[in-house]
Amino acid sequence: MTAATTSRSATELAAAIRAGDLRAQDVTEAFLQRIAAVDDRIGAFIEVWDESARREAEAVDRARERGADLGPLAGVPIALKDNYARRGFATTCASRILEGFRSPYTATVVERLEAAGAVLLGRTNMDEFAMGSSTEHSALQQTRNPFDPTRTPGGSSGGSAAAVAARMAPLALGSDTGGSVRQPAALCGVHGLKPTWGRVSRYGLVAFASSLDCVSPFAHHAEDLGLILSVIAGHDPRDATSLTAAVPDYVHAPEPNAQGLRVGVPEHLFDDALDPAVEQCVREALAQLQQLGAELVTIKLPHAGAAIAAYYVVANSEASSNLSRFDGARYGPRRSGERDLDTMYEDTRTAGFGDEVKLRILLGCFSLCSGYYDDYYLKATKVRTLIRRDFATAFEACDVVACPTSPIPAFTLGEKLEDPLQMYLCDALTVPQSLAGVAAVSVPCGATPDGLPVGLQLTGPPLGEPQVLRAASAFQQATPHHRQEPGL
Ligand code: GLN
């Protein structure tokens, strides 16, 4: 039963538990066994919450026996990236600066998952403070790609992506600021959805770049993204930036069907930087969508080429401000402090932050300095407006925009560590959507000759989740790619 259970979709597991065909405790046990069997080779989890997970599963089985109402995710195991607060549990953002920190409160999305009956499996590895594209900037451990353990799972939510890819969890939460869920989803052969900015409350998600951060789920199956989104989406008075728009039915959204769907293809983004095997898979996926009744139209995103430059100014500026709270006075361990307050800050931050985080804080402070502000930060926000307008214009001619998620497949561990710019270029096709705040999903669309997964990115307008999920489901139903499982 174990293998079959861990390969099933969250939607199927939830239905089977509700119908009494499966016990929540057996489902949780199957995933815990899978973690015990394979995670020493992958390194997806920083901490497995086996005891509390077993208790939560037992509570679901008891509730069912009593005939109580079961939530939409009752008994479904879910992994959380290590940047969500859960009262009484550790949250470290894979940083030494939060060693030993326990959250005094619970993130809104975690509360909603708990209330929906989900079983929380544990915390997954990530780039420190979500800064990176390979999970190698974690201060705690290395995560490997389940399809090839010599390669990265992508990042920064690499632990959550690898956990879902290796069938250690049917669903996981990551966070996507510039591509950190879509890119690892592509590199690990799973689905990853970045909802519209503000669609899901950020309360209790440790802030990296607040105007870009999005709570974002991973799943094997496109339908599972709608299931979890329906639980976590919606206004939250504790996040003033969360949208008040009504939450549509993402589960029984329009029939998955690409008939008449206008798919915009930004041909100019299929350039020399694109790996030929990635391009081939994405071209085949576009042809497939056409066979399913979609109409392909060529569109332009004229300012997308400036997105990386603008993103790294905006994101670093916000990060430099957000991360100033980690000073040794309030969170995590305090170092030194014998001489004076400034020395305490300096020693704590010098010892606690890794090099990439320090680099970003320095760059962010620089672009916010008076004298440089107009040349960097202000200019970057103007580019951001242009990119937002590019998408608005594109959506006059199409319903979704389709392009690769990542220009390259999973790369070798260590390959880009010495050259931050090479690492940043991994985000070339995901940061335009982040700056524009629109909805985007990465869908498995094939593999390179070496067997490395490739992702197709489908982007919709703000609050366009129903149409990107509909396109993703239609594509999934017509293709076998989401069924590729790593040979672990
Ligand atoms: N790779 C990008 C960065 O390093 C995106 C990170 C993210 O989305 N959290 O900033």
CSV table of C-alpha atoms and ligand atoms in Angstrom, one decimal:
chain,number,residue,atom,x,y,z
A,1,MET,CA,0.0,0.0,0.0
A,2,THR,CA,2.9,2.4,0.8
A,3,ALA,CA,4.1,3.0,-2.7
A,4,ALA,CA,0.6,3.4,-4.1
A,5,THR,CA,-0.3,5.8,-1.3
A,6,THR,CA,2.7,8.1,-1.7
A,7,SER,CA,2.0,8.4,-5.5
A,8,ARG,CA,-1.6,9.5,-5.1
A,9,SER,CA,-2.7,13.0,-5.5
A,10,ALA,CA,-3.8,15.1,-2.4
A,11,THR,CA,-7.3,15.3,-3.9
A,12,GLU,CA,-7.5,11.5,-4.1
A,13,LEU,CA,-6.1,11.0,-0.6
A,14,ALA,CA,-8.5,13.5,0.9
A,15,ALA,CA,-11.5,11.8,-0.9
A,16,ALA,CA,-10.3,8.3,0.2
A,17,ILE,CA,-9.9,9.4,3.8
A,18,ARG,CA,-13.3,11.1,3.8
A,19,ALA,CA,-14.9,8.0,2.4
A,20,GLY,CA,-13.3,5.8,5.0
A,21,ASP,CA,-11.3,3.9,2.3
A,22,LEU,CA,-8.0,5.0,3.9
A,23,ARG,CA,-7.1,5.9,7.4
A,24,ALA,CA,-5.3,9.2,7.9
A,25,GLN,CA,-2.9,7.5,10.2
A,26,ASP,CA,-1.9,5.0,7.5
A,27,VAL,CA,-1.4,7.8,5.0
A,28,THR,CA,0.8,9.8,7.4
A,29,GLU,CA,2.7,6.6,8.2
A,30,ALA,CA,3.3,5.9,4.5
A,31,PHE,CA,4.8,9.3,4.0
A,32,LEU,CA,6.9,9.2,7.2
A,33,GLN,CA,8.3,5.8,6.0
A,34,ARG,CA,9.1,7.3,2.6
A,35,ILE,CA,10.9,10.1,4.3
A,36,ALA,CA,12.9,7.7,6.5
A,37,ALA,CA,13.7,5.6,3.4
A,38,VAL,CA,14.9,8.3,1.0
A,39,ASP,CA,15.6,11.6,2.7
A,40,ASP,CA,19.1,10.8,3.8
A,41,ARG,CA,19.9,10.8,0.0
A,42,ILE,CA,18.0,14.0,-0.7
A,43,GLY,CA,18.2,16.3,2.3
A,44,ALA,CA,14.8,17.9,1.8
A,45,PHE,CA,13.7,18.1,5.4
A,46,ILE,CA,15.5,20.1,8.1
A,47,GLU,CA,13.1,18.6,10.7
A,48,VAL,CA,10.4,16.0,10.5
A,49,TRP,CA,7.5,16.5,12.9
A,50,ASP,CA,6.7,12.8,13.2
A,51,GLU,CA,5.2,12.9,16.6
A,52,SER,CA,2.8,15.9,16.1
A,53,ALA,CA,2.0,14.6,12.6
A,54,ARG,CA,0.9,11.2,14.0
A,55,ARG,CA,-1.2,13.0,16.6
A,56,GLU,CA,-2.8,15.2,13.9
A,57,ALA,CA,-3.6,12.2,11.7
A,58,GLU,CA,-5.1,10.4,14.7
A,59,ALA,CA,-7.3,13.4,15.4
A,60,VAL,CA,-8.6,13.2,11.8
A,61,ASP,CA,-9.5,9.5,12.2
A,62,ARG,CA,-11.2,10.2,15.5
A,63,ALA,CA,-13.2,13.0,14.0
A,64,ARG,CA,-14.3,10.8,11.1
A,65,GLU,CA,-15.4,8.1,13.5
A,66,ARG,CA,-17.5,10.6,15.5
A,67,GLY,CA,-19.1,11.7,12.2
A,68,ALA,CA,-17.7,15.2,12.6
A,69,ASP,CA,-17.2,17.5,9.6
A,70,LEU,CA,-13.8,16.9,8.0
A,71,GLY,CA,-12.0,19.8,6.4
A,72,PRO,CA,-11.0,19.8,2.7
A,73,LEU,CA,-7.5,18.7,3.5
A,74,ALA,CA,-8.3,16.3,6.3
A,75,GLY,CA,-5.5,13.8,6.7
A,76,VAL,CA,-3.4,15.2,3.8
A,77,PRO,CA,0.3,15.5,4.7
A,78,ILE,CA,1.9,18.8,3.8
A,79,ALA,CA,5.5,19.9,4.2
A,80,LEU,CA,6.4,23.6,5.0
A,81,LYS,CA,9.4,25.6,3.9
A,82,ASP,CA,11.4,26.7,7.0
A,83,ASN,CA,10.2,30.3,6.8
A,84,TYR,CA,6.7,29.9,8.2
A,85,ALA,CA,5.8,30.6,11.8
A,86,ARG,CA,4.1,27.9,13.8
A,87,ARG,CA,3.6,28.5,17.4
A,88,GLY,CA,6.0,26.5,19.6
A,89,PHE,CA,7.9,25.1,16.6
A,90,ALA,CA,11.3,26.2,15.3
A,91,THR,CA,11.6,28.5,12.3
A,92,THR,CA,15.1,29.2,11.1
A,93,CYS,CA,15.0,30.3,7.4
A,94,ALA,CA,18.0,27.9,7.2
A,95,SER,CA,20.1,30.6,8.9
A,96,ARG,CA,22.4,30.4,11.9
A,97,ILE,CA,21.0,33.8,13.0
A,98,LEU,CA,17.7,32.1,13.9
A,99,GLU,CA,19.3,29.0,15.6
A,100,GLY,CA,17.1,27.9,18.5
A,101,PHE,CA,14.3,30.4,17.7
A,102,ARG,CA,10.8,29.2,18.3
A,103,SER,CA,7.8,31.0,16.9
A,104,PRO,CA,5.5,32.7,19.4
A,105,TYR,CA,2.6,32.7,16.9
A,106,THR,CA,1.3,30.8,13.9
A,107,ALA,CA,1.2,32.1,10.3
A,108,THR,CA,-2.3,32.6,8.9
A,109,VAL,CA,-1.7,30.1,6.1
A,110,VAL,CA,-0.5,27.5,8.6
A,111,GLU,CA,-3.6,28.2,10.8
A,112,ARG,CA,-5.8,27.7,7.7
A,113,LEU,CA,-4.1,24.4,6.8
A,114,GLU,CA,-4.5,23.2,10.4
A,115,ALA,CA,-8.2,24.2,10.4
A,116,ALA,CA,-8.6,22.3,7.1
A,117,GLY,CA,-7.4,19.1,8.7
A,118,ALA,CA,-3.9,18.9,7.1
A,119,VAL,CA,-1.2,16.9,8.7
A,120,LEU,CA,2.0,19.0,8.9
A,121,LEU,CA,5.0,16.8,8.2
A,122,GLY,CA,7.9,19.1,9.0
A,123,ARG,CA,10.2,22.0,7.9
A,124,THR,CA,12.1,21.8,4.6
A,125,ASN,CA,15.4,23.2,3.5
A,126,MET,CA,15.8,26.5,1.6
A,127,ASP,CA,18.4,29.1,0.6
A,128,GLU,CA,19.1,31.2,3.7
A,129,PHE,CA,16.2,33.7,4.0
A,130,ALA,CA,15.0,32.5,0.5
A,131,MET,CA,17.9,34.2,-1.3
A,132,GLY,CA,19.1,32.0,-4.0
A,133,SER,CA,18.2,29.6,-6.9
A,134,SER,CA,19.8,26.3,-5.8
A,135,THR,CA,19.2,25.9,-2.0
A,136,GLU,CA,23.0,25.8,-1.7
A,137,HIS,CA,22.9,29.0,0.4
A,138,SER,CA,21.3,27.1,3.2
A,139,ALA,CA,23.5,27.4,6.3
A,140,LEU,CA,22.3,24.0,7.5
A,141,GLN,CA,22.5,21.3,4.9
A,142,GLN,CA,22.5,20.4,1.2
A,143,THR,CA,19.5,19.3,-0.8
A,144,ARG,CA,19.9,17.2,-3.9
A,145,ASN,CA,17.7,16.8,-6.9
A,146,PRO,CA,15.8,13.5,-6.7
A,147,PHE,CA,16.2,13.0,-10.5
A,148,ASP,CA,20.0,13.4,-10.2
A,149,PRO,CA,21.6,13.7,-6.8
A,150,THR,CA,24.7,15.4,-8.2
A,151,ARG,CA,22.5,18.3,-9.2
A,152,THR,CA,20.6,21.1,-7.4
A,153,PRO,CA,16.8,20.9,-6.9
A,154,GLY,CA,16.7,24.6,-7.7
A,155,GLY,CA,15.7,27.2,-5.1
A,156,SER,CA,15.1,28.8,-2.9
A,157,SER,CA,12.3,26.4,-2.0
A,158,GLY,CA,14.4,23.4,-3.0
A,159,GLY,CA,13.6,21.3,0.0
A,160,SER,CA,9.8,21.5,-0.5
A,161,ALA,CA,10.2,20.9,-4.3
A,162,ALA,CA,12.4,17.8,-3.7
A,163,ALA,CA,10.1,16.5,-1.0
A,164,VAL,CA,7.1,16.5,-3.4
A,165,ALA,CA,9.2,15.2,-6.3
A,166,ALA,CA,10.5,12.3,-4.2
A,167,ARG,CA,7.0,11.5,-3.0
A,168,MET,CA,7.8,12.4,0.6
A,169,ALA,CA,4.8,14.7,0.6
A,170,PRO,CA,1.8,15.1,-1.8
A,171,LEU,CA,1.8,18.9,-1.2
A,172,ALA,CA,4.2,21.5,0.2
A,173,LEU,CA,4.4,25.2,0.7
A,174,GLY,CA,7.3,27.2,-0.5
A,175,SER,CA,7.6,30.9,-1.0
A,176,ASP,CA,8.1,32.7,-4.3
A,177,THR,CA,9.6,36.2,-4.4
A,178,GLY,CA,11.3,36.0,-7.8
A,179,GLY,CA,10.7,32.4,-8.8
A,180,SER,CA,11.6,30.4,-5.8
A,181,VAL,CA,8.6,28.0,-6.2
A,182,ARG,CA,8.3,28.0,-10.0
A,183,GLN,CA,12.0,27.4,-10.7
A,184,PRO,CA,12.5,24.5,-8.3
A,185,ALA,CA,9.2,23.0,-9.4
A,186,ALA,CA,10.5,23.0,-13.0
A,187,LEU,CA,13.9,21.5,-12.0
A,188,CYS,CA,12.2,18.8,-9.9
A,189,GLY,CA,9.4,17.9,-12.3
A,190,VAL,CA,6.4,19.0,-10.2
A,191,HIS,CA,3.8,21.7,-10.3
A,192,GLY,CA,4.4,25.1,-8.6
A,193,LEU,CA,2.0,28.0,-8.4
A,194,LYS,CA,2.8,31.6,-7.5
A,195,PRO,CA,-0.6,33.2,-6.9
A,196,THR,CA,-1.3,36.9,-7.5
A,197,TRP,CA,0.6,39.0,-5.0
A,198,GLY,CA,-1.8,39.7,-2.1
A,199,ARG,CA,-4.1,36.7,-2.9
A,200,VAL,CA,-2.7,34.7,0.1
A,201,SER,CA,-1.9,36.3,3.4
A,202,ARG,CA,1.8,36.8,4.2
A,203,TYR,CA,1.2,37.1,7.9
A,204,GLY,CA,3.7,34.7,9.6
A,205,LEU,CA,5.8,34.2,6.4
A,206,VAL,CA,9.3,35.6,7.3
A,207,ALA,CA,9.6,38.7,5.0
A,208,PHE,CA,12.3,38.8,2.3
A,209,ALA,CA,11.0,41.4,-0.1
A,210,SER,CA,7.5,42.3,1.0
A,211,SER,CA,6.2,43.8,-2.3
A,212,LEU,CA,7.1,40.5,-4.0
A,213,ASP,CA,6.8,37.7,-1.5
A,214,CYS,CA,4.0,35.1,-2.3
A,215,VAL,CA,3.0,32.1,-0.3
A,216,SER,CA,3.1,29.4,-3.0
A,217,PRO,CA,2.3,25.7,-3.1
A,218,PHE,CA,3.9,22.6,-4.8
A,219,ALA,CA,2.0,19.5,-6.0
A,220,HIS,CA,2.4,16.6,-8.3
A,221,HIS,CA,-1.0,17.2,-9.7
A,222,ALA,CA,-2.4,20.5,-11.0
A,223,GLU,CA,-5.8,19.8,-9.4
A,224,ASP,CA,-4.1,19.8,-6.0
A,225,LEU,CA,-3.0,23.3,-6.4
A,226,GLY,CA,-6.6,24.4,-6.7
A,227,LEU,CA,-7.4,22.4,-3.6
A,228,ILE,CA,-4.8,24.0,-1.4
A,229,LEU,CA,-5.3,27.4,-2.8
A,230,SER,CA,-9.0,27.3,-1.9
A,231,VAL,CA,-7.9,26.7,1.7
A,232,ILE,CA,-5.1,29.4,1.9
A,233,ALA,CA,-6.4,32.2,-0.3
A,234,GLY,CA,-8.5,35.1,0.9
A,235,HIS,CA,-8.4,38.3,2.9
A,236,ASP,CA,-6.6,38.4,6.3
A,237,PRO,CA,-7.0,41.4,8.5
A,238,ARG,CA,-3.5,40.7,9.9
A,239,ASP,CA,-2.0,41.3,6.5
A,240,ALA,CA,-3.0,44.8,5.3
A,241,THR,CA,-1.8,44.0,1.8
A,242,SER,CA,-3.9,40.9,1.4
A,243,LEU,CA,-6.6,41.4,-1.3
A,244,THR,CA,-10.3,41.6,-0.4
A,245,ALA,CA,-11.5,40.2,-3.7
A,246,ALA,CA,-13.8,37.2,-3.2
A,247,VAL,CA,-12.2,33.7,-3.5
A,248,PRO,CA,-13.5,31.9,-6.5
A,249,ASP,CA,-14.0,28.1,-6.5
A,250,TYR,CA,-10.6,26.9,-7.5
A,251,VAL,CA,-11.6,23.2,-7.1
A,252,HIS,CA,-14.5,23.0,-9.4
A,253,ALA,CA,-13.1,25.7,-11.6
A,254,PRO,CA,-14.1,25.6,-15.3
A,255,GLU,CA,-13.6,22.2,-16.9
A,256,PRO,CA,-10.0,21.6,-17.6
A,257,ASN,CA,-10.0,22.3,-21.3
A,258,ALA,CA,-7.8,24.4,-23.6
A,259,GLN,CA,-10.5,24.9,-26.3
A,260,GLY,CA,-10.4,28.5,-27.5
A,261,LEU,CA,-7.7,29.4,-25.0
A,262,ARG,CA,-5.5,32.2,-26.4
A,263,VAL,CA,-1.9,31.4,-25.5
A,264,GLY,CA,0.5,34.3,-25.9
A,265,VAL,CA,4.1,33.3,-26.8
A,266,PRO,CA,6.8,35.9,-26.1
A,267,GLU,CA,9.1,34.6,-29.0
A,268,HIS,CA,11.8,37.1,-28.2
A,269,LEU,CA,12.4,35.4,-24.8
A,270,PHE,CA,13.3,32.2,-26.6
A,271,ASP,CA,16.9,33.4,-27.1
A,272,ASP,CA,20.5,32.1,-27.0
A,273,ALA,CA,20.4,31.8,-23.2
A,274,LEU,CA,17.8,29.0,-23.5
A,275,ASP,CA,19.1,25.5,-23.3
A,276,PRO,CA,18.2,23.7,-26.6
A,277,ALA,CA,16.6,20.7,-24.7
A,278,VAL,CA,14.5,23.1,-22.7
A,279,GLU,CA,13.4,24.9,-25.8
A,280,GLN,CA,12.5,21.7,-27.5
A,281,CYS,CA,10.3,20.5,-24.6
A,282,VAL,CA,8.5,23.9,-24.4
A,283,ARG,CA,7.9,24.0,-28.2
A,284,GLU,CA,6.4,20.5,-28.0
A,285,ALA,CA,4.2,21.6,-25.1
A,286,LEU,CA,3.0,24.6,-27.1
A,287,ALA,CA,2.2,22.3,-30.0
A,288,GLN,CA,0.3,20.1,-27.6
A,289,LEU,CA,-1.8,23.0,-26.3
A,290,GLN,CA,-2.6,23.9,-29.9
A,291,GLN,CA,-3.8,20.3,-30.5
A,292,LEU,CA,-6.0,20.7,-27.4
A,293,GLY,CA,-7.7,23.6,-29.1
A,294,ALA,CA,-5.6,26.6,-27.9
A,295,GLU,CA,-4.7,29.3,-30.3
A,296,LEU,CA,-1.1,30.5,-30.2
A,297,VAL,CA,-0.5,34.2,-30.6
A,298,THR,CA,2.9,35.9,-30.6
A,299,ILE,CA,3.2,38.6,-28.0
A,300,LYS,CA,5.9,40.9,-26.7
A,301,LEU,CA,7.0,41.8,-23.2
A,302,PRO,CA,9.3,44.6,-24.3
A,303,HIS,CA,10.9,45.3,-20.9
A,304,ALA,CA,11.3,41.7,-19.7
A,305,GLY,CA,15.0,41.9,-20.5
A,306,ALA,CA,15.4,44.5,-17.8
A,307,ALA,CA,13.6,42.5,-15.1
A,308,ILE,CA,16.6,40.8,-13.5
A,309,ALA,CA,18.4,44.2,-13.0
A,310,ALA,CA,15.2,45.8,-11.6
A,311,TYR,CA,14.3,42.8,-9.4
A,312,TYR,CA,17.7,42.6,-7.8
A,313,VAL,CA,17.5,46.3,-6.8
A,314,VAL,CA,14.0,46.1,-5.5
A,315,ALA,CA,14.4,42.8,-3.7
A,316,ASN,CA,17.7,43.6,-2.1
A,317,SER,CA,16.5,47.1,-1.0
A,318,GLU,CA,13.5,45.6,0.7
A,319,ALA,CA,15.6,42.8,2.2
A,320,SER,CA,18.1,45.2,3.7
A,321,SER,CA,15.2,46.8,5.6
A,322,ASN,CA,13.3,43.6,6.5
A,323,LEU,CA,16.4,41.9,7.8
A,324,SER,CA,17.5,44.7,10.0
A,325,ARG,CA,15.3,43.2,12.7
A,326,PHE,CA,17.8,40.3,13.1
A,327,ASP,CA,20.1,42.1,15.4
A,328,GLY,CA,20.7,39.9,18.4
A,329,ALA,CA,18.3,41.9,20.6
A,330,ARG,CA,15.1,40.0,19.7
A,331,TYR,CA,15.6,36.8,17.8
A,332,GLY,CA,18.0,33.9,17.9
A,333,PRO,CA,21.4,33.9,19.6
A,334,ARG,CA,23.3,37.0,20.6
A,335,ARG,CA,27.0,37.1,20.1
A,336,SER,CA,29.5,39.2,22.1
A,337,GLY,CA,28.0,42.5,23.1
A,338,GLU,CA,30.6,43.0,25.7
A,339,ARG,CA,31.7,46.4,24.6
A,340,ASP,CA,28.6,48.3,23.3
A,341,LEU,CA,25.3,47.9,21.4
A,342,ASP,CA,26.8,48.5,18.0
A,343,THR,CA,29.4,45.9,18.5
A,344,MET,CA,26.7,43.5,19.6
A,345,TYR,CA,24.8,44.1,16.4
A,346,GLU,CA,27.9,43.8,14.3
A,347,ASP,CA,29.1,40.6,15.9
A,348,THR,CA,25.7,39.0,15.9
A,349,ARG,CA,25.1,39.8,12.2
A,350,THR,CA,28.6,39.0,11.1
A,351,ALA,CA,28.4,35.5,12.7
A,352,GLY,CA,24.8,34.8,12.0
A,353,PHE,CA,24.3,35.7,8.3
A,354,GLY,CA,25.9,33.8,5.4
A,355,ASP,CA,27.8,35.6,2.6
A,356,GLU,CA,24.9,35.8,0.1
A,357,VAL,CA,22.6,37.4,2.7
A,358,LYS,CA,25.4,39.9,3.6
A,359,LEU,CA,25.9,40.7,-0.1
A,360,ARG,CA,22.3,41.4,-0.6
A,361,ILE,CA,22.0,43.6,2.5
A,362,LEU,CA,25.0,45.6,1.4
A,363,LEU,CA,23.7,46.1,-2.1
A,364,GLY,CA,20.2,46.9,-0.8
A,365,CYS,CA,21.5,49.5,1.6
A,366,PHE,CA,23.6,51.0,-1.2
A,367,SER,CA,20.6,51.4,-3.6
A,368,LEU,CA,18.6,53.1,-0.9
A,369,CYS,CA,21.3,55.6,0.1
A,370,SER,CA,20.5,59.2,-0.6
A,371,GLY,CA,22.6,60.0,-3.7
A,372,TYR,CA,22.1,56.6,-5.2
A,373,TYR,CA,18.3,56.2,-4.5
A,374,ASP,CA,17.2,58.0,-7.7
A,375,ASP,CA,19.7,56.1,-9.8
A,376,TYR,CA,18.9,52.7,-8.5
A,377,TYR,CA,15.8,52.1,-6.4
A,378,LEU,CA,13.6,54.7,-8.1
A,379,LYS,CA,14.7,53.7,-11.6
A,380,ALA,CA,14.0,50.0,-10.7
A,381,THR,CA,10.5,50.8,-9.6
A,382,LYS,CA,9.9,52.6,-12.9
A,383,VAL,CA,11.1,49.6,-14.8
A,384,ARG,CA,8.7,47.6,-12.7
A,385,THR,CA,5.8,49.8,-13.8
A,386,LEU,CA,6.8,49.3,-17.4
A,387,ILE,CA,6.9,45.5,-17.0
A,388,ARG,CA,3.5,45.5,-15.3
A,389,ARG,CA,2.1,47.5,-18.3
A,390,ASP,CA,3.8,45.0,-20.7
A,391,PHE,CA,1.7,42.2,-19.1
A,392,ALA,CA,-1.5,44.3,-19.2
A,393,THR,CA,-1.0,44.9,-22.9
A,394,ALA,CA,-0.2,41.2,-23.6
A,395,PHE,CA,-3.4,40.2,-21.8
A,396,GLU,CA,-5.4,42.2,-24.3
A,397,ALA,CA,-4.3,39.7,-26.9
A,398,CYS,CA,-4.2,36.5,-24.9
A,399,ASP,CA,-5.6,34.6,-21.9
A,400,VAL,CA,-2.3,33.1,-20.7
A,401,VAL,CA,1.4,33.8,-21.5
A,402,ALA,CA,3.5,30.6,-22.1
A,403,CYS,CA,7.3,30.4,-21.8
A,404,PRO,CA,9.9,28.2,-20.2
A,405,THR,CA,10.1,28.5,-16.4
A,406,SER,CA,13.8,28.2,-16.2
A,407,PRO,CA,16.2,28.7,-19.1
A,408,ILE,CA,18.2,25.7,-18.0
A,409,PRO,CA,17.5,22.3,-16.4
A,410,ALA,CA,19.0,21.3,-13.0
A,411,PHE,CA,22.6,22.3,-12.8
A,412,THR,CA,25.5,20.6,-11.0
A,413,LEU,CA,25.9,21.3,-7.3
A,414,GLY,CA,28.6,24.0,-6.8
A,415,GLU,CA,28.5,25.0,-10.5
A,416,LYS,CA,27.2,28.6,-9.9
A,417,LEU,CA,28.3,29.2,-6.3
A,418,GLU,CA,31.3,31.3,-7.2
A,419,ASP,CA,29.5,33.6,-9.6
A,420,PRO,CA,26.3,35.3,-8.1
A,421,LEU,CA,25.4,36.8,-11.5
A,422,GLN,CA,25.2,33.3,-13.1
A,423,MET,CA,22.9,32.2,-10.3
A,424,TYR,CA,20.7,35.4,-10.7
A,425,LEU,CA,20.3,34.6,-14.4
A,426,CYS,CA,18.4,31.5,-13.5
A,427,ASP,CA,15.5,33.8,-12.6
A,428,ALA,CA,15.4,35.6,-16.0
A,429,LEU,CA,12.0,34.1,-16.9
A,430,THR,CA,10.3,34.2,-13.5
A,431,VAL,CA,11.1,37.7,-12.1
A,432,PRO,CA,9.0,39.6,-14.7
A,433,GLN,CA,5.9,37.9,-13.3
A,434,SER,CA,7.0,38.7,-9.7
A,435,LEU,CA,7.6,42.3,-10.5
A,436,ALA,CA,4.1,42.5,-12.2
A,437,GLY,CA,2.5,40.7,-9.3
A,438,VAL,CA,0.6,38.4,-11.6
A,439,ALA,CA,-0.4,34.7,-11.2
A,440,ALA,CA,1.9,32.0,-12.7
A,441,VAL,CA,2.3,28.3,-12.6
A,442,SER,CA,5.1,25.9,-13.6
A,443,VAL,CA,3.9,22.7,-15.2
A,444,PRO,CA,6.1,19.6,-15.9
A,445,CYS,CA,6.4,19.4,-19.7
A,446,GLY,CA,9.1,16.8,-20.4
A,447,ALA,CA,12.7,16.0,-19.8
A,448,THR,CA,16.1,16.5,-21.4
A,449,PRO,CA,17.9,13.6,-23.0
A,450,ASP,CA,19.6,13.1,-19.6
A,451,GLY,CA,16.3,12.7,-17.9
A,452,LEU,CA,16.2,16.1,-16.2
A,453,PRO,CA,12.7,17.6,-15.9
A,454,VAL,CA,11.7,20.7,-17.8
A,455,GLY,CA,8.9,23.2,-16.8
A,456,LEU,CA,6.5,25.2,-18.9
A,457,GLN,CA,5.4,28.5,-17.2
A,458,LEU,CA,1.8,29.6,-17.8
A,459,THR,CA,1.1,33.2,-16.6
A,460,GLY,CA,-2.2,34.8,-16.2
A,461,PRO,CA,-3.3,38.4,-15.3
A,462,PRO,CA,-3.8,39.5,-11.7
A,463,LEU,CA,-6.3,37.1,-10.1
A,464,GLY,CA,-6.0,34.9,-13.1
A,465,GLU,CA,-5.5,31.7,-11.0
A,466,PRO,CA,-8.6,30.0,-12.4
A,467,GLN,CA,-7.4,30.3,-16.0
A,468,VAL,CA,-3.8,29.3,-15.3
A,469,LEU,CA,-5.0,26.3,-13.3
A,470,ARG,CA,-7.5,25.4,-16.0
A,471,ALA,CA,-4.8,25.5,-18.6
A,472,ALA,CA,-2.4,23.5,-16.4
A,473,SER,CA,-5.0,20.8,-15.7
A,474,ALA,CA,-5.9,20.5,-19.4
A,475,PHE,CA,-2.2,20.1,-20.2
A,476,GLN,CA,-1.7,17.6,-17.5
A,477,GLN,CA,-4.6,15.5,-18.5
A,478,ALA,CA,-3.3,15.2,-22.1
A,479,THR,CA,0.3,14.5,-21.2
A,480,PRO,CA,2.3,12.0,-19.1
A,481,HIS,CA,5.0,14.3,-17.8
A,482,HIS,CA,3.7,14.8,-14.2
A,483,ARG,CA,4.0,11.0,-13.8
A,484,GLN,CA,7.7,10.9,-14.2
A,485,GLU,CA,9.1,9.7,-10.8
A,486,PRO,CA,12.7,9.8,-9.8
A,487,GLY,CA,14.3,6.3,-9.5
A,488,LEU,CA,15.2,6.4,-5.9
B,1,GLN,N1,16.3,33.4,-6.9
B,1,GLN,C1,15.7,34.6,-6.6
B,1,GLN,C2,16.5,35.4,-5.5
B,1,GLN,O1,17.5,34.8,-5.2
B,1,GLN,C3,14.3,34.4,-6.1
B,1,GLN,C4,14.2,34.0,-4.6
B,1,GLN,C5,12.8,33.8,-4.2
B,1,GLN,O2,11.9,33.8,-5.0
B,1,GLN,N2,12.7,33.7,-2.9
B,1,GLN,O3,16.2,36.4,-5.1
